[in-house]
CSV table of C-alpha atoms in Angstrom, one decimal:
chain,number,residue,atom,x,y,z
A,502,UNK,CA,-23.8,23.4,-4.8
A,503,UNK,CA,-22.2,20.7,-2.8
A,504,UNK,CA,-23.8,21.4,0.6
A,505,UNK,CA,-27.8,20.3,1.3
A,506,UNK,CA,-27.0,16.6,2.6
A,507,UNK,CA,-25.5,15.2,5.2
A,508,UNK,CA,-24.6,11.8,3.7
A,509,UNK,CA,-20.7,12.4,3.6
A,510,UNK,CA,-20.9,13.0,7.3
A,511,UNK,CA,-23.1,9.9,7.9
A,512,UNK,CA,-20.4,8.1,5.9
A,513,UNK,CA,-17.7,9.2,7.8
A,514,UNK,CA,-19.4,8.3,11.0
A,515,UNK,CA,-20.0,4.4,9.8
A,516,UNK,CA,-16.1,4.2,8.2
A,517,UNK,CA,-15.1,5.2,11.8
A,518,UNK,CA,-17.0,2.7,13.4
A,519,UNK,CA,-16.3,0.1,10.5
A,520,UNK,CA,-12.1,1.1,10.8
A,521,UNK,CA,-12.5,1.0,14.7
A,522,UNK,CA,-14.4,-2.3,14.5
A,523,UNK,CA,-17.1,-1.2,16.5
A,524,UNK,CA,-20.7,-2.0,16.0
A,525,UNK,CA,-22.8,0.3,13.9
A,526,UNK,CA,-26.5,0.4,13.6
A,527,UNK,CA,-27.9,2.0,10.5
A,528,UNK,CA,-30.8,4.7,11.5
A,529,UNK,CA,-34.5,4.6,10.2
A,530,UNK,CA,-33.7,8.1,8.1
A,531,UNK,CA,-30.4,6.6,6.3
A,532,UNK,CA,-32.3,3.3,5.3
A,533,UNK,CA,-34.9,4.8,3.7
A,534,UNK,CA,-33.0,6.7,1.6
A,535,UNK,CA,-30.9,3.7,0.5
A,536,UNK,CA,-27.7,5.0,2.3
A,537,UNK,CA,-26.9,1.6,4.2
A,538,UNK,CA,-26.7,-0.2,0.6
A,539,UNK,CA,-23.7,2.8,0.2
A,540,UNK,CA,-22.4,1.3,3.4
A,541,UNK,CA,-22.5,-2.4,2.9
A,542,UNK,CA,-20.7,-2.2,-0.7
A,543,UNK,CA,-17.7,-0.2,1.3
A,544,UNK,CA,-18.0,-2.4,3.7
A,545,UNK,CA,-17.3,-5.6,1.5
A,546,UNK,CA,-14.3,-3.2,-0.3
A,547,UNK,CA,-12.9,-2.8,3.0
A,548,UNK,CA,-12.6,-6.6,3.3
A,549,UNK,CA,-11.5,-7.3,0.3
A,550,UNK,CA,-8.6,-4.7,1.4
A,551,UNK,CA,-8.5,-7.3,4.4
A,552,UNK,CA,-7.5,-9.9,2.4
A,553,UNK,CA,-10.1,-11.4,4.0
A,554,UNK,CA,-12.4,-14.2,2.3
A,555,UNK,CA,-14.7,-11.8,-0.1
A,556,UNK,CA,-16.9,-12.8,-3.0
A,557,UNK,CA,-15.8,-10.5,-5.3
A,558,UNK,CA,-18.0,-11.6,-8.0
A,559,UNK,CA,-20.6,-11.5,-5.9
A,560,UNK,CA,-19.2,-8.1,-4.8
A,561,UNK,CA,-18.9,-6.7,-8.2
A,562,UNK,CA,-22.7,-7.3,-9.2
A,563,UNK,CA,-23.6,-5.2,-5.5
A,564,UNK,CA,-21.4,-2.4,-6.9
A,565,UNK,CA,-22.9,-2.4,-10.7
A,566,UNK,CA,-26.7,-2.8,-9.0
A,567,UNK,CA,-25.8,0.2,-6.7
A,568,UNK,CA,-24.5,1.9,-9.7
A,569,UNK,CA,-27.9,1.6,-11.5
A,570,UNK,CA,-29.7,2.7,-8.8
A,571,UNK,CA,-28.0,5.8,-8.2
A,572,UNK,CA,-28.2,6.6,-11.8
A,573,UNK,CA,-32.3,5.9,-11.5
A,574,UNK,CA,-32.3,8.3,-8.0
A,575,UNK,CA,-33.2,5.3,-6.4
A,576,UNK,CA,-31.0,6.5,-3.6
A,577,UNK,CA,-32.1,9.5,-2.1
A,578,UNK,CA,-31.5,12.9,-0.2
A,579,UNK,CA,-27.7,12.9,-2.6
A,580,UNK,CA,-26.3,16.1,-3.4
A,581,UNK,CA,-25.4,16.5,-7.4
A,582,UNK,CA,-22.2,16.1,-6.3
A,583,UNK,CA,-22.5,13.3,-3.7
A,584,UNK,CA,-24.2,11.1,-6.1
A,585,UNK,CA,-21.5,11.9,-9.2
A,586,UNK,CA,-18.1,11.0,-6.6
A,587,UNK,CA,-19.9,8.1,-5.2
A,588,UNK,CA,-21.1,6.8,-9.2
A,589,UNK,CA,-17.2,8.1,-10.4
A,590,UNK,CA,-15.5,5.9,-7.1
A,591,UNK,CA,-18.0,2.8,-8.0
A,592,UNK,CA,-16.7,2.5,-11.5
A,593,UNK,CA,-13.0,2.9,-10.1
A,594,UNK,CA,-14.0,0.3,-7.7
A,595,UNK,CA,-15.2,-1.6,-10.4
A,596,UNK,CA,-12.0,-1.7,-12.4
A,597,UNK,CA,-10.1,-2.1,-9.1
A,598,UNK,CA,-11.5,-5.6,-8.8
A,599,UNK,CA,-10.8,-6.3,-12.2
A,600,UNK,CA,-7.1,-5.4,-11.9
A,601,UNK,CA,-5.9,-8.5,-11.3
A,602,UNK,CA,-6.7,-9.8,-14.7
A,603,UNK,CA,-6.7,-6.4,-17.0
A,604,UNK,CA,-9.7,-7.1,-19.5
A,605,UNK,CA,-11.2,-4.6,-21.8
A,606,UNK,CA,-14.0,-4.5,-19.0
A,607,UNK,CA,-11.9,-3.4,-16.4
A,608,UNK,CA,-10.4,-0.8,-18.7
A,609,UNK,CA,-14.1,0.5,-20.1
A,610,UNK,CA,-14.8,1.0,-15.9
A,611,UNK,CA,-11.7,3.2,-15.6
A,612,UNK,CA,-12.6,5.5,-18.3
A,613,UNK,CA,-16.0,5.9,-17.3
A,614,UNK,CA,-14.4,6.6,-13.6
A,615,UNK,CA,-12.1,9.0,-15.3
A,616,UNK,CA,-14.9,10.6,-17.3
A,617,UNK,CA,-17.2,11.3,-14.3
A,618,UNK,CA,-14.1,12.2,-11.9
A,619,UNK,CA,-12.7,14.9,-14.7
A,620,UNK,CA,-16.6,16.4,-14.5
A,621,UNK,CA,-16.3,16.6,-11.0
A,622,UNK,CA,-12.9,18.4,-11.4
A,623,UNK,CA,-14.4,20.8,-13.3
A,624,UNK,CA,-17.1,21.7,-11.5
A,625,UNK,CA,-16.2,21.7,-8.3
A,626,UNK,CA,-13.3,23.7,-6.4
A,627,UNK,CA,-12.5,21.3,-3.5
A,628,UNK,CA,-10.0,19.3,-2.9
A,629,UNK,CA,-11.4,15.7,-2.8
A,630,UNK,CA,-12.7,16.3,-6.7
A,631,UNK,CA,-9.3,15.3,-7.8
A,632,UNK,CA,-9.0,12.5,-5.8
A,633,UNK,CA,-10.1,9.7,-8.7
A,634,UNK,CA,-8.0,11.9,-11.5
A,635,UNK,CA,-5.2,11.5,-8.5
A,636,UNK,CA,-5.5,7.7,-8.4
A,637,UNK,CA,-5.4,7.2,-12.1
A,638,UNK,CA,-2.0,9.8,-12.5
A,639,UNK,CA,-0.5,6.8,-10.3
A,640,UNK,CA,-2.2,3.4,-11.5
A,641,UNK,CA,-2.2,3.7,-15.0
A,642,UNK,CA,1.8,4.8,-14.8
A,643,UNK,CA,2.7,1.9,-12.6
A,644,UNK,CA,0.8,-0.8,-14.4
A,645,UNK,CA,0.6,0.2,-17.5
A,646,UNK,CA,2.9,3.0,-18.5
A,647,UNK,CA,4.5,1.0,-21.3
A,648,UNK,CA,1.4,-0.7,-22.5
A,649,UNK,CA,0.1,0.6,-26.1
A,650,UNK,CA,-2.8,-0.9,-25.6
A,651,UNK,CA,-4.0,-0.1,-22.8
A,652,UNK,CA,-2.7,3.6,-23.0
A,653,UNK,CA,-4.9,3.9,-26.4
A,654,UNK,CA,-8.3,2.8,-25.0
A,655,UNK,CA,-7.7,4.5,-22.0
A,656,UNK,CA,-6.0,7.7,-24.0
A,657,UNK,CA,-4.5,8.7,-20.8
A,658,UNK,CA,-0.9,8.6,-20.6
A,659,UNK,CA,-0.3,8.6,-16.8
A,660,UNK,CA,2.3,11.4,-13.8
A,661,UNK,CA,3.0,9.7,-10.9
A,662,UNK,CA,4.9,12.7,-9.3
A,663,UNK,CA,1.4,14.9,-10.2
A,664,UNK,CA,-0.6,11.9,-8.7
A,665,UNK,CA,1.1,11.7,-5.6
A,666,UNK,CA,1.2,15.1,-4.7
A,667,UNK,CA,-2.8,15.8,-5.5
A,668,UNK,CA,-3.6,12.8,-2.9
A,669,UNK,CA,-1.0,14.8,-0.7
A,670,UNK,CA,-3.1,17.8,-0.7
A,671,UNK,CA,-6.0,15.5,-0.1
A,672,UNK,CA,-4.9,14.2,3.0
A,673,UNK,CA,-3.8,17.1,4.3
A,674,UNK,CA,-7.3,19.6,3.0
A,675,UNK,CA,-9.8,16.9,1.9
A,676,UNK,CA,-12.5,15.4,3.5
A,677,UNK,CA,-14.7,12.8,1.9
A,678,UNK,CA,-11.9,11.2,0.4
A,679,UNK,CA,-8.6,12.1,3.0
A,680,UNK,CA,-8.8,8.8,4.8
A,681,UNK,CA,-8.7,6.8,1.0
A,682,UNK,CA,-6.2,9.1,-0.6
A,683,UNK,CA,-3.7,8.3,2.7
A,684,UNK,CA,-4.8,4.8,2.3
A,685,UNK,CA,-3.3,4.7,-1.4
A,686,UNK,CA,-0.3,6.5,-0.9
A,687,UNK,CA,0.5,4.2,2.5
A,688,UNK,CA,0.0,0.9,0.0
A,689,UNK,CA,1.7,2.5,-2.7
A,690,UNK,CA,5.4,3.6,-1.0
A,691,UNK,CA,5.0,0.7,1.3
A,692,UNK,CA,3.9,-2.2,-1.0
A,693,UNK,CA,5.2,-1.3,-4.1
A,694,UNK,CA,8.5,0.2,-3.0
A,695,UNK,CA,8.9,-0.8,0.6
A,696,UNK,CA,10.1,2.4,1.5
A,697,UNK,CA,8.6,2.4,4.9
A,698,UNK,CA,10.5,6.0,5.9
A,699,UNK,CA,8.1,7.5,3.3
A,700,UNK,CA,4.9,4.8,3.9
A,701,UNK,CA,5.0,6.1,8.0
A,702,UNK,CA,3.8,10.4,6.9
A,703,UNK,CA,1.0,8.9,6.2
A,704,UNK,CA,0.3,5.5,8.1
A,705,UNK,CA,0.9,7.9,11.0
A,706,UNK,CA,-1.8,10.2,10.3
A,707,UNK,CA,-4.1,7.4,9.7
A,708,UNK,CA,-2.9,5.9,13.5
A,709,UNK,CA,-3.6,9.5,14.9
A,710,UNK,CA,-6.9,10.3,13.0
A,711,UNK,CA,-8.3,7.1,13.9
A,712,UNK,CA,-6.6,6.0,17.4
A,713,UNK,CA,-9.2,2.8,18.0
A,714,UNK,CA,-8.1,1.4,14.5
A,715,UNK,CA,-6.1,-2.1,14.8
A,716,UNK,CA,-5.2,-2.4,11.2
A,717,UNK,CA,-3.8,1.5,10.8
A,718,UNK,CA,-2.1,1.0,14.2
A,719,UNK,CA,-0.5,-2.3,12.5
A,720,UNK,CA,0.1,0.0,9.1
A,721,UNK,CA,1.9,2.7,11.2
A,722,UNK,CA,3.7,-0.1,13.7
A,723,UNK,CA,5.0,-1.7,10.4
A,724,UNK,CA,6.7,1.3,8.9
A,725,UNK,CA,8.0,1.7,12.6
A,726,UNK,CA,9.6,-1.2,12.2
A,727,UNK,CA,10.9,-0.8,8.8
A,728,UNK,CA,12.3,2.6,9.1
A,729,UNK,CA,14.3,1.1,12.6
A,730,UNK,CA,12.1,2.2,15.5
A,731,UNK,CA,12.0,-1.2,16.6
A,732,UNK,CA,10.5,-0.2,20.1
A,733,UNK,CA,7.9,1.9,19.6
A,734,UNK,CA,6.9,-0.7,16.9
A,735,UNK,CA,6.9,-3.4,19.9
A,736,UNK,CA,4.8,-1.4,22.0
A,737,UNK,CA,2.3,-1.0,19.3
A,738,UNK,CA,2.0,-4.6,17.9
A,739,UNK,CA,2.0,-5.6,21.6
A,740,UNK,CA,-1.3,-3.9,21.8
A,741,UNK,CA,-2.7,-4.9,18.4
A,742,UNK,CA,-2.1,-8.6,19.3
A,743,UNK,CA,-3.5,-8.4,22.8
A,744,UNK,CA,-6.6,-6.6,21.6
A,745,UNK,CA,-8.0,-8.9,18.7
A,746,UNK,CA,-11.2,-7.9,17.3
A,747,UNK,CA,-14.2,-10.7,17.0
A,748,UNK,CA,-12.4,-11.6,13.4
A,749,UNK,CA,-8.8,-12.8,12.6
A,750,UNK,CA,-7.9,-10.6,9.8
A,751,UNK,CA,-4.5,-11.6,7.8
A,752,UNK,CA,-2.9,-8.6,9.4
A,753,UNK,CA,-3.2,-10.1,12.8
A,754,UNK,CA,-1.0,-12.8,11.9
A,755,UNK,CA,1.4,-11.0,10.4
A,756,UNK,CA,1.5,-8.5,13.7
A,757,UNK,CA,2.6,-11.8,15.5
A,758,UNK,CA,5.4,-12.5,13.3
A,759,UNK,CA,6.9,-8.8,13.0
A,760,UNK,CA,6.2,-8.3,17.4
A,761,UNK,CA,8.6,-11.9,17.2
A,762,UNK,CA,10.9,-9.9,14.8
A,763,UNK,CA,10.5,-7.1,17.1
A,764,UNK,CA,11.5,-8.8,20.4
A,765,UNK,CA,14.8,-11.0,18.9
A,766,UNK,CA,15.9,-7.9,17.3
A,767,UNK,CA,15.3,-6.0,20.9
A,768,UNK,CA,17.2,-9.3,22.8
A,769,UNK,CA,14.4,-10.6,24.3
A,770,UNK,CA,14.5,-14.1,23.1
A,771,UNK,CA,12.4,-15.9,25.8
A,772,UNK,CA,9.5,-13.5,24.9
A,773,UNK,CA,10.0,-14.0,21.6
A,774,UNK,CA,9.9,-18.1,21.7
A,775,UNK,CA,7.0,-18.1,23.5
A,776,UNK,CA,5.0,-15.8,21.1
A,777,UNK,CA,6.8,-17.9,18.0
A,778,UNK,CA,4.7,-21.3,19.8
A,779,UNK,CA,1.7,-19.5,20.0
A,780,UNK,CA,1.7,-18.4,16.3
A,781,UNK,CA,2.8,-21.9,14.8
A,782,UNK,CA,-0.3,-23.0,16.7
A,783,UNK,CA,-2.5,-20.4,14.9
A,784,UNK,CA,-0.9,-21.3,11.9
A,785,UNK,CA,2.7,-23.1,11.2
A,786,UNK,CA,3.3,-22.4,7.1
A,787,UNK,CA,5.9,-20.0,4.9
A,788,UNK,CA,6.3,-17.2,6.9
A,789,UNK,CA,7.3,-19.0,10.3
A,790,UNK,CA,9.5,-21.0,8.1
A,791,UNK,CA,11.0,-17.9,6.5
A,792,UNK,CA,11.4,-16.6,10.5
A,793,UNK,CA,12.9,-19.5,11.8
A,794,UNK,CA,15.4,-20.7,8.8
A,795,UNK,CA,16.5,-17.7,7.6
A,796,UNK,CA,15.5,-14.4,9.2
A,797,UNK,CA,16.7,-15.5,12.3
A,798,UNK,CA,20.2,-15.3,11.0
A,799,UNK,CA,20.3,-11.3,10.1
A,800,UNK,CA,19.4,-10.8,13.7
A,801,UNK,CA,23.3,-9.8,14.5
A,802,UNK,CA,23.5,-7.2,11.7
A,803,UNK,CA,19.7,-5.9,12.0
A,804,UNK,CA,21.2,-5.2,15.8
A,805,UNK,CA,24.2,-3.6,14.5
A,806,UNK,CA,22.1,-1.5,11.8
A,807,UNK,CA,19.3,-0.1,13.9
A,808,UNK,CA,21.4,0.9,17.2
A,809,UNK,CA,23.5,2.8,15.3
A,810,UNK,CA,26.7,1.6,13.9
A,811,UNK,CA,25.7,0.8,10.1
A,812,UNK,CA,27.9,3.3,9.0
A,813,UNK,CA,30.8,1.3,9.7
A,814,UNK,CA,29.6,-1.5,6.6
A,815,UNK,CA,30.9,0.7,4.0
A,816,UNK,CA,34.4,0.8,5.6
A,817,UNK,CA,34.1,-2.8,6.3
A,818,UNK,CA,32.7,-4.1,2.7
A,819,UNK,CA,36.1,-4.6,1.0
A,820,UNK,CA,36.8,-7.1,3.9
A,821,UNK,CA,33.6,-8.8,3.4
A,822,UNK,CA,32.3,-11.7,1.1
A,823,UNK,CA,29.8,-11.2,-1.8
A,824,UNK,CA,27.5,-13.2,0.4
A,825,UNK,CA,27.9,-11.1,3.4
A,826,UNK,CA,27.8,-7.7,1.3
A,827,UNK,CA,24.9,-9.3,0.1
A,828,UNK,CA,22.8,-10.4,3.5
A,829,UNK,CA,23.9,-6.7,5.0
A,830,UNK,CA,22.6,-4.7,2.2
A,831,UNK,CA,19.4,-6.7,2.7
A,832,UNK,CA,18.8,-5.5,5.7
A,833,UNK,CA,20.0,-2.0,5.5
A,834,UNK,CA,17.5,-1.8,2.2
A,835,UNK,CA,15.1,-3.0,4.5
A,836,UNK,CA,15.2,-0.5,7.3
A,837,UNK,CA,14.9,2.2,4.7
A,838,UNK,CA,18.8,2.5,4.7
A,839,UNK,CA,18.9,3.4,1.0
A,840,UNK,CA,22.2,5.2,0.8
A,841,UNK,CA,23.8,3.4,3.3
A,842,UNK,CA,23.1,0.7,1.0
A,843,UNK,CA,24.8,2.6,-1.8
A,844,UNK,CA,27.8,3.3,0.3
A,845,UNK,CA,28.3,-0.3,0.4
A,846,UNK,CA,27.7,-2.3,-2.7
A,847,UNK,CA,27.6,1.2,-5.8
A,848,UNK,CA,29.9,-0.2,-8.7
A,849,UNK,CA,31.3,-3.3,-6.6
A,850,UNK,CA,29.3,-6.2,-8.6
A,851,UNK,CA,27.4,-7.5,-11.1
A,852,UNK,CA,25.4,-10.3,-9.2
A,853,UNK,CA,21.9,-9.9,-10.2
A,854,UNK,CA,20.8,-10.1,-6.2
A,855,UNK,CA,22.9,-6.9,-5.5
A,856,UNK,CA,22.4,-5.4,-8.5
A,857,UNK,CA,18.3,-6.0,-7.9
A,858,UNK,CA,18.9,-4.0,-4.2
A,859,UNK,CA,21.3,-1.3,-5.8
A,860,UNK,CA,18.1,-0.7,-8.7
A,861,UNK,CA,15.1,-0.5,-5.5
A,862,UNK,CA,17.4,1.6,-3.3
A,863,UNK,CA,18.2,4.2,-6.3
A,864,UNK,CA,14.5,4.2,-7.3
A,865,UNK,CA,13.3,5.4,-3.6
A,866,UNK,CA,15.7,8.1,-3.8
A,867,UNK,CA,14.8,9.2,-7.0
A,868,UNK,CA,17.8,8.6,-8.8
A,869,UNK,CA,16.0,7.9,-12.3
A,870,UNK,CA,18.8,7.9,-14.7
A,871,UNK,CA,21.3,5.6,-12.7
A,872,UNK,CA,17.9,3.3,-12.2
A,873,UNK,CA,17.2,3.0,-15.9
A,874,UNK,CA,21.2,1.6,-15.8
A,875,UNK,CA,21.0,-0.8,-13.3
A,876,UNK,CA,17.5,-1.9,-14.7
A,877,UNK,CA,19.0,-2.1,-18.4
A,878,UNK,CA,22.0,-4.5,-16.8
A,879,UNK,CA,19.1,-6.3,-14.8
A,880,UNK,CA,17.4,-6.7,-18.0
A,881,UNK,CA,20.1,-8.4,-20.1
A,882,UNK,CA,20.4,-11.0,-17.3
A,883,UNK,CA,19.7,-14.7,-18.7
A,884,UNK,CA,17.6,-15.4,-15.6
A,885,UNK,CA,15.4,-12.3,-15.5
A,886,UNK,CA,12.1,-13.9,-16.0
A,887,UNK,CA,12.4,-16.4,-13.5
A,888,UNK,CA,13.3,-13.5,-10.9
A,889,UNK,CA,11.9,-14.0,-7.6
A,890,UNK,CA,10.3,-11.0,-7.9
A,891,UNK,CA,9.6,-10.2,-11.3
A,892,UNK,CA,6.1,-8.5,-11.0
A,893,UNK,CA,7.7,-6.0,-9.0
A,894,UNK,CA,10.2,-5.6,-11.3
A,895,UNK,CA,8.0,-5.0,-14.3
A,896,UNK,CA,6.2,-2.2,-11.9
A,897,UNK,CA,9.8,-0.6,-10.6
A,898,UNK,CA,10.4,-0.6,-14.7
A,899,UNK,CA,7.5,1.3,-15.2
A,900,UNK,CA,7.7,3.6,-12.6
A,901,UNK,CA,11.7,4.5,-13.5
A,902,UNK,CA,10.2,5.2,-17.3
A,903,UNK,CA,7.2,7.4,-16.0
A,904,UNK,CA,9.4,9.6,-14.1
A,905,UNK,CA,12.2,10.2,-16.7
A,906,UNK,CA,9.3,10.4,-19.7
A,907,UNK,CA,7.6,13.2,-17.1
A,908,UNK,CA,11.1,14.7,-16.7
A,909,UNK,CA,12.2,15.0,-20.0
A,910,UNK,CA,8.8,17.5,-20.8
């Protein structure tokens, strides 16, 4: 049975609060059955999703003491199932925090994640019991799809197409785990691939599920931006940055730079000076250096590109310079223009820049076998490993070979 506690809907009312940034005081009833230890560890996750200043060693004991504790029924009034997702989402947790330097730890946490979330599959027919199976499809393929290490310990060979569309049907049917599984998939098309056309299905429904949220308004306004709806994206980082929260988060910062970004692009440039002073006040390093030296530059093509004459580049590019093919596919790729950045730059050069924007643009439209190309020509370049970028492109490598090793079944 999964019904006979209601600790899934006391969670979902303290994530609401927590995501809304409004107070929350724990009752008598949840305390006593240990519930607001639950809360505090997903509290210090949350941060740590933040990128705001978080313990995590500190953080990782809370999680394995909370662990043991459930496993000795220490927390109470849990349904079987309640108390097997939250023990199979701690160990995932766990691993999570390990990530960033793979140990055999980190990998022992993910199969026993694995392990309990496959139980859960089993015995359960809802649709948030596939939601730590989901994740795994997706994380093992992107970091360690070519690993024969990792894949032998973990003896899971990850699908990131299967992955992707189980956290789908968890958004759209779950419960317990909707607000995660759009959480993922928003990080996962936006960080990873920067495809913000695909980031915004679900960074939307986050805005509209939770309409108090600052950081999912900033998530949705950001793939506003990136998939060209500059003014809607004004109006809502205008709001984030006029309504800031008792903490500064990262995000907030970074709202200032893109509602800049927003009002050059837009032609108000008075606005946009006085909201560049009050930022380099807050805080004057790389990314208002980045703004001012050379972002500033693209604003004449980003203006051209997003009102609606980009098509006109691909007629244009045999009149252009390498470094102007170059600076306009940069921002077409940017504002999710991926086959308008074909039509200007497929076949016409060799420089590893272009070539690096021809690879990203084919991967987000799923062109697998011309992306194994480019990333084979990317590959024999003599400056590869001092690429810019190169721990994305070990990930974009890994995702082109899980698709194509999925395909070829």
């Amino acid at each position: 049975m999964v019904s006979g506690s209601n600790f899934f809907s006391y969670f979902e009312e303290y994530t609401s609060a927590l995501y809304t940034e409004k107070e929350f005081v724990h009752s008598q009833y949840a305390v006593s059955n240990g519930w607001d230890r639950i809360c505090g560890v997903y509290s210090g996750l949350h941060e740590y999703r933040m990128k705001a200043e978080t313990d995590t060693k500190r953080l990782s004991e809370d999680i394995e003491k909370l662990i043991k504790s459930l496993n000795k029924n220490s927390i109470v009034r849990l349904t079987p199932y309640e108390k097997d997702f939250l023990t199979a989402s701690l160990y995932g947790s766990l691993a999570y925090l390990k990530s960033e330097s793979p140990s055999l730890s980190m990998l022992r946490d993910l199969r026993r994640a694995l392990g309990l979330f496959n139980r859960l599959e089993n015995l359960y027919d809802i649709a948030d019991s596939s939601f730590g199976t989901a994740l795994s499809e997706i994380a093992l393929s992107v970091y360690f799809e070519n690993s024969f290490w990792v894949n032998r310990v973990v003896r899971k060979r990850g699908n990131i197409l299967k992955g992707i569309q189980e956290l789908d049907n968890i958004v759209m049917r779950g419960g317990f785990a909707k607000t995660e599984a759009a959480l993922f998939l928003t990080e996962y098309y936006s960080l990873i691939l920067n495809d913000g056309n695909s980031s915004k299905i679900y960074s939307e429904i986050l805005y509209k599920r939770y309409p108090g949220s600052r950081y999912f308004a900033f998530l949705y306004a950001k793939d506003l931006y990136h998939s060209g709806n500059i003014r809607e994206a004004l109006r809502l980082f205008r709001m984030i940055n006029g309504s800031l929260g008792e903490r500064f988060y990262p995000f907030d910062y970074e709202s200032l730079i893109y509602e800049i970004k927003c009002l050059y692009i837009t032609g108000d440039n008075d606005s946009a000076a006085i909201v560049l002073e009050y930022t380099e006040n807050i805080h004057d390093g790389y990314m208002i250096s980045q703004l001012r030296n050379e972002w500033r530059y693209s604003v004449p093509i980003r203006q051209d590109v997003i009102f609606g004459i980009h098509h006109r580049f691909a007629k244009m590019s045999e009149r252009m310079s390498e470094d102007e093919i170059f600076r306009t596919a940069e921002v077409l790729f940017d504002h999710g223009l991926f086959r308008e950045v074909l039509m200007l730059i497929s076949g016409r050069s060799s420089d590893m820049k272009l070539l690096y924007i021809e690879l990203r643009s084919n991967v987000n439209l799923g062109n697998w076998e011309e992306s194994k190309h480019l990333m084979s020509k990317l590959e024999k370049s003599k400056n590869i490993s001092t690429h810019f970028e190169k721990g994305r492109l070990d990930l974009i490598k890994n995702i082109i070979d899980n698709n194509i090793r999925v395909r070829s079944r």
